[in-house]
mmCIF file of C-alpha atoms in Angstrom:
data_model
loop_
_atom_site.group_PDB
_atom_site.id
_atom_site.type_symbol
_atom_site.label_atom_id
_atom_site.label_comp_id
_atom_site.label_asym_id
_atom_site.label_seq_id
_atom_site.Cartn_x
_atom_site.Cartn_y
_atom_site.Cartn_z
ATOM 1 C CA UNK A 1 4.410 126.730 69.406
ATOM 2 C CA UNK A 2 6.645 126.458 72.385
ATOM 3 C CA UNK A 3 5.047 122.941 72.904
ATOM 4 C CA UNK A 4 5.786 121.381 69.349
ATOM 5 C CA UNK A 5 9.600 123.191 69.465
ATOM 6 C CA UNK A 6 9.681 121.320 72.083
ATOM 7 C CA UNK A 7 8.617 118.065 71.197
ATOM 8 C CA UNK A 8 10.613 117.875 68.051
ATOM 9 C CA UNK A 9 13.916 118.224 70.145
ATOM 10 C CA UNK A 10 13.181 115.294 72.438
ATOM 11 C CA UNK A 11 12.062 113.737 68.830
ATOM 12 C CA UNK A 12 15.352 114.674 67.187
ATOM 13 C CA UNK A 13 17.211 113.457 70.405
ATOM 14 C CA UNK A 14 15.573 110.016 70.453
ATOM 15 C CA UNK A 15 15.375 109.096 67.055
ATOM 16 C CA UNK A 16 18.360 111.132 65.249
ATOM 17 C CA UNK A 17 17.827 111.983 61.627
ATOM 18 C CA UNK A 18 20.713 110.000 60.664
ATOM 19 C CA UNK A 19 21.148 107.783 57.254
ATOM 20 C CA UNK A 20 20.137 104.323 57.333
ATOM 21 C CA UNK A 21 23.188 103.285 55.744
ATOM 22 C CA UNK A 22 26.314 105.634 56.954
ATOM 23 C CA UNK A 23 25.056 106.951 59.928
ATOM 24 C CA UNK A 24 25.777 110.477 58.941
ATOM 25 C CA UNK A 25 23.232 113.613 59.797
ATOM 26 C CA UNK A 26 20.500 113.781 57.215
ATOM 27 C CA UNK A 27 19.966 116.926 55.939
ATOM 28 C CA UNK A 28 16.681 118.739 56.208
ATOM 29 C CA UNK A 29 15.771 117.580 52.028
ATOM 30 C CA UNK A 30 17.328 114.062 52.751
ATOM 31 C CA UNK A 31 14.704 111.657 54.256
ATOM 32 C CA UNK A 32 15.358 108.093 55.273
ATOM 33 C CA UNK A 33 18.851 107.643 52.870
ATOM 34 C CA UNK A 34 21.423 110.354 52.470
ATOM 35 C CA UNK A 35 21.923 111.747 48.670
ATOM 36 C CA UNK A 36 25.586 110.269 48.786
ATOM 37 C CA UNK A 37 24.538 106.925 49.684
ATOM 38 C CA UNK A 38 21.912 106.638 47.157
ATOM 39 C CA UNK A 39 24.244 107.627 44.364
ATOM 40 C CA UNK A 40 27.367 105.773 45.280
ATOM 41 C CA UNK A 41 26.853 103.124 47.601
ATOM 42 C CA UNK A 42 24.969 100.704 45.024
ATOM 43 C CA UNK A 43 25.402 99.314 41.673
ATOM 44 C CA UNK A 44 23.138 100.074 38.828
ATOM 45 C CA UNK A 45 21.222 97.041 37.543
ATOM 46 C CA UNK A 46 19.683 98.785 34.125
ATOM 47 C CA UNK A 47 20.186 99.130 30.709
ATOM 48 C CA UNK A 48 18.895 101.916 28.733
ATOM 49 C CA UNK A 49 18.710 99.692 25.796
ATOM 50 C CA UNK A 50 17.624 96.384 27.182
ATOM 51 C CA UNK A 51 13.919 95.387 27.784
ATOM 52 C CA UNK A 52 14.842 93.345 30.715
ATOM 53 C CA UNK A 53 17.687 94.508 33.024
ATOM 54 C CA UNK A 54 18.073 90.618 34.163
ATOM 55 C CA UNK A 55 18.228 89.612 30.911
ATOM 56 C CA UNK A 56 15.544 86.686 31.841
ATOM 57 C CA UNK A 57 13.215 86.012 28.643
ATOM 58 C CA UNK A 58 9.684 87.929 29.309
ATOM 59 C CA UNK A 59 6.409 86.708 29.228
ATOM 60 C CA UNK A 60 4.119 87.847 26.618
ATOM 61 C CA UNK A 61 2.014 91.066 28.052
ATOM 62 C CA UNK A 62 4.531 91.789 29.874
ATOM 63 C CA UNK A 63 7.036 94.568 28.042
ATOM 64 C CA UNK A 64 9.737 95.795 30.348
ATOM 65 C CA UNK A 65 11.607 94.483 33.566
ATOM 66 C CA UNK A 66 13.421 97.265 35.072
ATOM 67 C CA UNK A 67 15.566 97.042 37.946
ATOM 68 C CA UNK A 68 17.239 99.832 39.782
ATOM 69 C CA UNK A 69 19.891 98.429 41.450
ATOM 70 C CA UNK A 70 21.860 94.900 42.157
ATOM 71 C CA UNK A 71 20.807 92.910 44.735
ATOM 72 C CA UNK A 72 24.219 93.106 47.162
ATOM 73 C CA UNK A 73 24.032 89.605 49.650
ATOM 74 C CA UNK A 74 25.307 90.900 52.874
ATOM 75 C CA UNK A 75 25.705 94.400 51.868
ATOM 76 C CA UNK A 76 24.038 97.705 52.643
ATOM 77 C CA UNK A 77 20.922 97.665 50.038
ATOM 78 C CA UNK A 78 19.864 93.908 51.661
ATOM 79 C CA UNK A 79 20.170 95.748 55.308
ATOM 80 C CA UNK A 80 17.857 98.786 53.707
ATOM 81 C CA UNK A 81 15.384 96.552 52.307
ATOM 82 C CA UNK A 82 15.384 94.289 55.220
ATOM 83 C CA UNK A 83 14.580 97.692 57.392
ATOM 84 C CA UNK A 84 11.657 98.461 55.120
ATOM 85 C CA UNK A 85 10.493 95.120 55.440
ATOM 86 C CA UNK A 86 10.542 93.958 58.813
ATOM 87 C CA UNK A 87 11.428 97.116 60.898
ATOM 88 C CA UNK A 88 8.410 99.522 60.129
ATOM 89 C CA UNK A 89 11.291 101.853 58.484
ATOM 90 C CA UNK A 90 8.665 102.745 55.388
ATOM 91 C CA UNK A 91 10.728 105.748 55.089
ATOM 92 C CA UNK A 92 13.581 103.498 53.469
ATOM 93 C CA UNK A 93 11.029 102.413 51.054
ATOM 94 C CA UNK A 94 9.699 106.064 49.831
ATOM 95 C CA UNK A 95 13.217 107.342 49.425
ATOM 96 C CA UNK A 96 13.796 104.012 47.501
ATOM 97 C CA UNK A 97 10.991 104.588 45.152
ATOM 98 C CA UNK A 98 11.874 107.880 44.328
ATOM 99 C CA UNK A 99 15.510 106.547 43.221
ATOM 100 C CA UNK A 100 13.251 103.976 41.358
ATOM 101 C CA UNK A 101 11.600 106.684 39.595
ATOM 102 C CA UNK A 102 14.186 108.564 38.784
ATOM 103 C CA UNK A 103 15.817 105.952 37.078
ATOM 104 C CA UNK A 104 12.387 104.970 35.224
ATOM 105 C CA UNK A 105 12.469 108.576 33.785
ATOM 106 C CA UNK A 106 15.630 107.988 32.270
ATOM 107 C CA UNK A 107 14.659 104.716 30.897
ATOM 108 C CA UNK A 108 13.743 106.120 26.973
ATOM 109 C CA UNK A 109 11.501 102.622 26.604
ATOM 110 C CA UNK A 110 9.594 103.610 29.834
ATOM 111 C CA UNK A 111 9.066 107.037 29.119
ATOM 112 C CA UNK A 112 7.490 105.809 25.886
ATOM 113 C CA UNK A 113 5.094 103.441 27.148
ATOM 114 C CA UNK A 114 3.493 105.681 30.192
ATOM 115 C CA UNK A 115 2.643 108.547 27.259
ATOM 116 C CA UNK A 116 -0.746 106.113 27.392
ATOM 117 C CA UNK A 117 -3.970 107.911 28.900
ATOM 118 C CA UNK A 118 -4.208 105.237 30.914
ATOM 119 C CA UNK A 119 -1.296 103.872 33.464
ATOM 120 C CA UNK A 120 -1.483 102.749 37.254
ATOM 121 C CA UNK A 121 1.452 101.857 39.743
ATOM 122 C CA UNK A 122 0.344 98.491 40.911
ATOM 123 C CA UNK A 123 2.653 97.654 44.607
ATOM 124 C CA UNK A 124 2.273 93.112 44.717
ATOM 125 C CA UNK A 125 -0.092 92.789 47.231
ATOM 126 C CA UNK A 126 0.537 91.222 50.402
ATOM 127 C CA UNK A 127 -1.869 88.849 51.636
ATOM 128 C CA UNK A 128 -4.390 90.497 54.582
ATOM 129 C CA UNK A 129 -3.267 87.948 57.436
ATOM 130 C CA UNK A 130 0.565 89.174 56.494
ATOM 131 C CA UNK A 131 0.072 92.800 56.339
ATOM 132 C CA UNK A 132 -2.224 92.957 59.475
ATOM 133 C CA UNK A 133 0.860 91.287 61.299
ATOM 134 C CA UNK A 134 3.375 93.740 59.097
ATOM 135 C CA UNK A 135 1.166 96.471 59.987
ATOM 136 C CA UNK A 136 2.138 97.465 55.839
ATOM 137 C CA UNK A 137 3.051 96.824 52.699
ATOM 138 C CA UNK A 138 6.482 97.441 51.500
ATOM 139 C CA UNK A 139 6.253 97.500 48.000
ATOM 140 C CA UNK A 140 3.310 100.090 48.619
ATOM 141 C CA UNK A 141 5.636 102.818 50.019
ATOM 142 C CA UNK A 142 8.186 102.087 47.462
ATOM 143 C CA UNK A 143 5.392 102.713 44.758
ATOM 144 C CA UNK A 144 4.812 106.206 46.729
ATOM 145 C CA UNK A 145 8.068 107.180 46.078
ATOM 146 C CA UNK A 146 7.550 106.384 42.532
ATOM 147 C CA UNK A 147 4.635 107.813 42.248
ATOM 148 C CA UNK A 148 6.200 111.262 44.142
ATOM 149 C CA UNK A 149 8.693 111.174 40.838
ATOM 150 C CA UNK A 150 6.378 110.222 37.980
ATOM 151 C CA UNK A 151 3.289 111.435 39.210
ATOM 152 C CA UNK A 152 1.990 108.217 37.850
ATOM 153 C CA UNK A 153 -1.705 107.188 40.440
ATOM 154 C CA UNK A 154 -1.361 104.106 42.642
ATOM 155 C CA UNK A 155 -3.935 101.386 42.269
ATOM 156 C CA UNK A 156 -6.771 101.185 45.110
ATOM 157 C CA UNK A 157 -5.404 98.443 47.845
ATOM 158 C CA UNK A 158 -8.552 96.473 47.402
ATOM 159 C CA UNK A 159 -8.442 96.478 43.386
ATOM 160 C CA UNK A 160 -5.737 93.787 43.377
ATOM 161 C CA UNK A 161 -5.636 91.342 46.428
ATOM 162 C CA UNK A 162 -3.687 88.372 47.254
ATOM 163 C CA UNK A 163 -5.438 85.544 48.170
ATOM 164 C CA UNK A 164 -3.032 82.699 49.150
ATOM 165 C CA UNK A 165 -1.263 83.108 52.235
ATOM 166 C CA UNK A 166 2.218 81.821 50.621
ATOM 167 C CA UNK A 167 5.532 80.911 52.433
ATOM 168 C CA UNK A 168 8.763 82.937 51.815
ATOM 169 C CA UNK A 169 10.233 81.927 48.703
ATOM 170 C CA UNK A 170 13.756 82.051 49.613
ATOM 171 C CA UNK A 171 15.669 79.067 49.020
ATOM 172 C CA UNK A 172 13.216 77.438 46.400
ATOM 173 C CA UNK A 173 13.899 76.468 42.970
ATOM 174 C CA UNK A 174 12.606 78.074 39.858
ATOM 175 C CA UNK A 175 9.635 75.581 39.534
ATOM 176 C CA UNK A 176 8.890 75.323 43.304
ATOM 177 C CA UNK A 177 8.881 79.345 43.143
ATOM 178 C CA UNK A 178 6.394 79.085 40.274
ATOM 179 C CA UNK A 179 4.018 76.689 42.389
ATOM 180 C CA UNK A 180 4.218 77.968 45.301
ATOM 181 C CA UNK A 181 2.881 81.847 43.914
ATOM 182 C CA UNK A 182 0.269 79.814 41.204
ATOM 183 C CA UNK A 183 -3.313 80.929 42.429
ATOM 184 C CA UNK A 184 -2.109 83.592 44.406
ATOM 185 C CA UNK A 185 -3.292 86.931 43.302
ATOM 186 C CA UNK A 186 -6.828 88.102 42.431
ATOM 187 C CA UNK A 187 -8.178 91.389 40.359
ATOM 188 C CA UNK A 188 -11.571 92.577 41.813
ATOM 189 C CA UNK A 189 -11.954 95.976 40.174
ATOM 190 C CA UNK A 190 -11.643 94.618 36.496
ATOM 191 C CA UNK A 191 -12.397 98.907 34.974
ATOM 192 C CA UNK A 192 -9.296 99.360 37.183
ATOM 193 C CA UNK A 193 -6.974 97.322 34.972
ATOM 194 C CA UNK A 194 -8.485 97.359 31.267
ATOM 195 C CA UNK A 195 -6.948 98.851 28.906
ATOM 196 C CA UNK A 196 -4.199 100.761 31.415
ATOM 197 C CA UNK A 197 -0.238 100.151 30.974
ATOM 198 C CA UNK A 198 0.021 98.512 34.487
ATOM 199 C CA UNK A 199 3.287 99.275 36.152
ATOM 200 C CA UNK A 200 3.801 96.575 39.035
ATOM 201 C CA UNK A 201 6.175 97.430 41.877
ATOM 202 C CA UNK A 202 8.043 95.217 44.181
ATOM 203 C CA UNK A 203 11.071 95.248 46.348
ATOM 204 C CA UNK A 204 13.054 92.262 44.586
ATOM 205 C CA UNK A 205 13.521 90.785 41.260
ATOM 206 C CA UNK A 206 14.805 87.263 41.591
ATOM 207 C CA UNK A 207 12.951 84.521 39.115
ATOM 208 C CA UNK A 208 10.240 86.917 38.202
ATOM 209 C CA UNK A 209 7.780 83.604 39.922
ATOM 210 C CA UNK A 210 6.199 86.368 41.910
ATOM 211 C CA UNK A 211 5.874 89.201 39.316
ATOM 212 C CA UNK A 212 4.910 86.785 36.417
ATOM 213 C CA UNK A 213 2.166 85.446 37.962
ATOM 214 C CA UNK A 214 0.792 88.742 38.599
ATOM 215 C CA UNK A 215 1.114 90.094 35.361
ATOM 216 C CA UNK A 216 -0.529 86.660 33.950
ATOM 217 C CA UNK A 217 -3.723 88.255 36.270
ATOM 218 C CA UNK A 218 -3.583 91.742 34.853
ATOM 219 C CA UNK A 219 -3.290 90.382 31.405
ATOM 220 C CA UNK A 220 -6.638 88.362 31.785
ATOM 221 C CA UNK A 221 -8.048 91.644 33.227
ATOM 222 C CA UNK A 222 -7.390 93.441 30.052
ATOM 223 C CA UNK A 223 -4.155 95.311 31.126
ATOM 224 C CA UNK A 224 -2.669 97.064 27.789
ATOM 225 C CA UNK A 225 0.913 96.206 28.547
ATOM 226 C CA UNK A 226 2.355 95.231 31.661
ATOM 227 C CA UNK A 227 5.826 96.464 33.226
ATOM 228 C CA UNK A 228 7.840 95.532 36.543
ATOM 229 C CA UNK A 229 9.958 97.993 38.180
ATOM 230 C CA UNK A 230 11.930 97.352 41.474
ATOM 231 C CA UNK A 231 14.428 98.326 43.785
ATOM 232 C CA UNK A 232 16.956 95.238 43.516
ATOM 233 C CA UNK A 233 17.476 92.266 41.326
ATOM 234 C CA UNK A 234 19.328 89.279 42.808
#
């Protein structure tokens, strides 16, 4: 006992429980993001009355696009989501997803759609060569967060795979976006997908390239209805 006191206070002197974006003390129910930052710090992207919180036309099979917040260039969410995905901070991303969820259970035309017997979180997959090197997935511990809230089941890592080792889309157009994702994604466990309300659960909503072309693989699988939830929209 007087061995784990112990470590925890060298623990809590090298790596402070502090929030990720103020810098203040977390308190012992606060995790990666203080309550204060998560409620004022960003701007709400949704609608409670709008299928798509971007406003971008959807695809068919595809029902809802849901976004928690707006994406802020140069602000704190970008610094939070760039922790989660290049810094190992997969904290930021649980504490994330539950704000996702949250939000999702106050979304009437969400709520609706999940009554189904049938509904899986699906985190976009990361290709294997890029998550040995991340060492994760970020969209997968911003689906645990969601899950935490919802209690909707995550999707088996090996049910959905990505097979093309793409470059970072930042910077393309629309149509390069679109080609560059095209291929990409593969469903192995086709039972895992028919007939379920797929919920697919990323960091960023920008052109939907990435997203789309997902759902366009579920839908051929037999998904029911497909929806994207995430963090940010840009």
């Amino acid at each position: 006992m007087l061995v784990k006191k112990l470590k925890e206070g060298i623990l809590g002197v090298l790596f402070p429980d502090i929030c990720s974006v103020c810098g203040l003390k977390l308190s012992d129910h606060e995790h990666a993001v203080c309550t204060s930052c998560l409620n004022e710090k960003f701007e709400e992207a949704w609608s409670r009355k709008s299928f798509s919180s971007s406003g971008v036309l959807l695809p068919e099979g595809i029902t809802i696009q849901h976004a928690l917040w707006n994406f802020d260039k140069g602000g704190h969410l970008q610094e939070l989501l760039h922790q989660l995905k290049y810094n190992r901070l997969t904290g930021v991303g649980v504490d994330l997803g539950r704000q996702l969820g949250k939000s999702l259970l106050r979304n009437s035309l969400f709520t609706e759609r999940i009554k189904s017997e049938k509904v899986t979180l699906i985190p976009v997959p990361l290709h294997a060569k890029k998550r040995r090197m991340r060492g994760y997935n970020q969209a997968f511990h911003i689906a645990k967060g969601v899950s935490e809230v919802t209690g909707l089941h995550i999707i088996k890592q090996d049910a959905v795979l990505r097979n093309k080792n793409t470059s970072t889309q930042t910077g393309f157009s629309i149509e390069k976006r679109r080609k560059n994702i095209e291929g990409a994604f593969d469903v192995v466990s086709i039972s895992a997908i028919e007939d379920a309300v797929c919920v697919i659960v990323d960091d960023v909503f920008t052109t939907g390239a990435t997203t789309f072309e997902l759902a366009a693989n579920l839908k051929k699988a037999g998904s029911k209805e497909i929806i994207i939830a995430t963090v940010a929209q840009a």
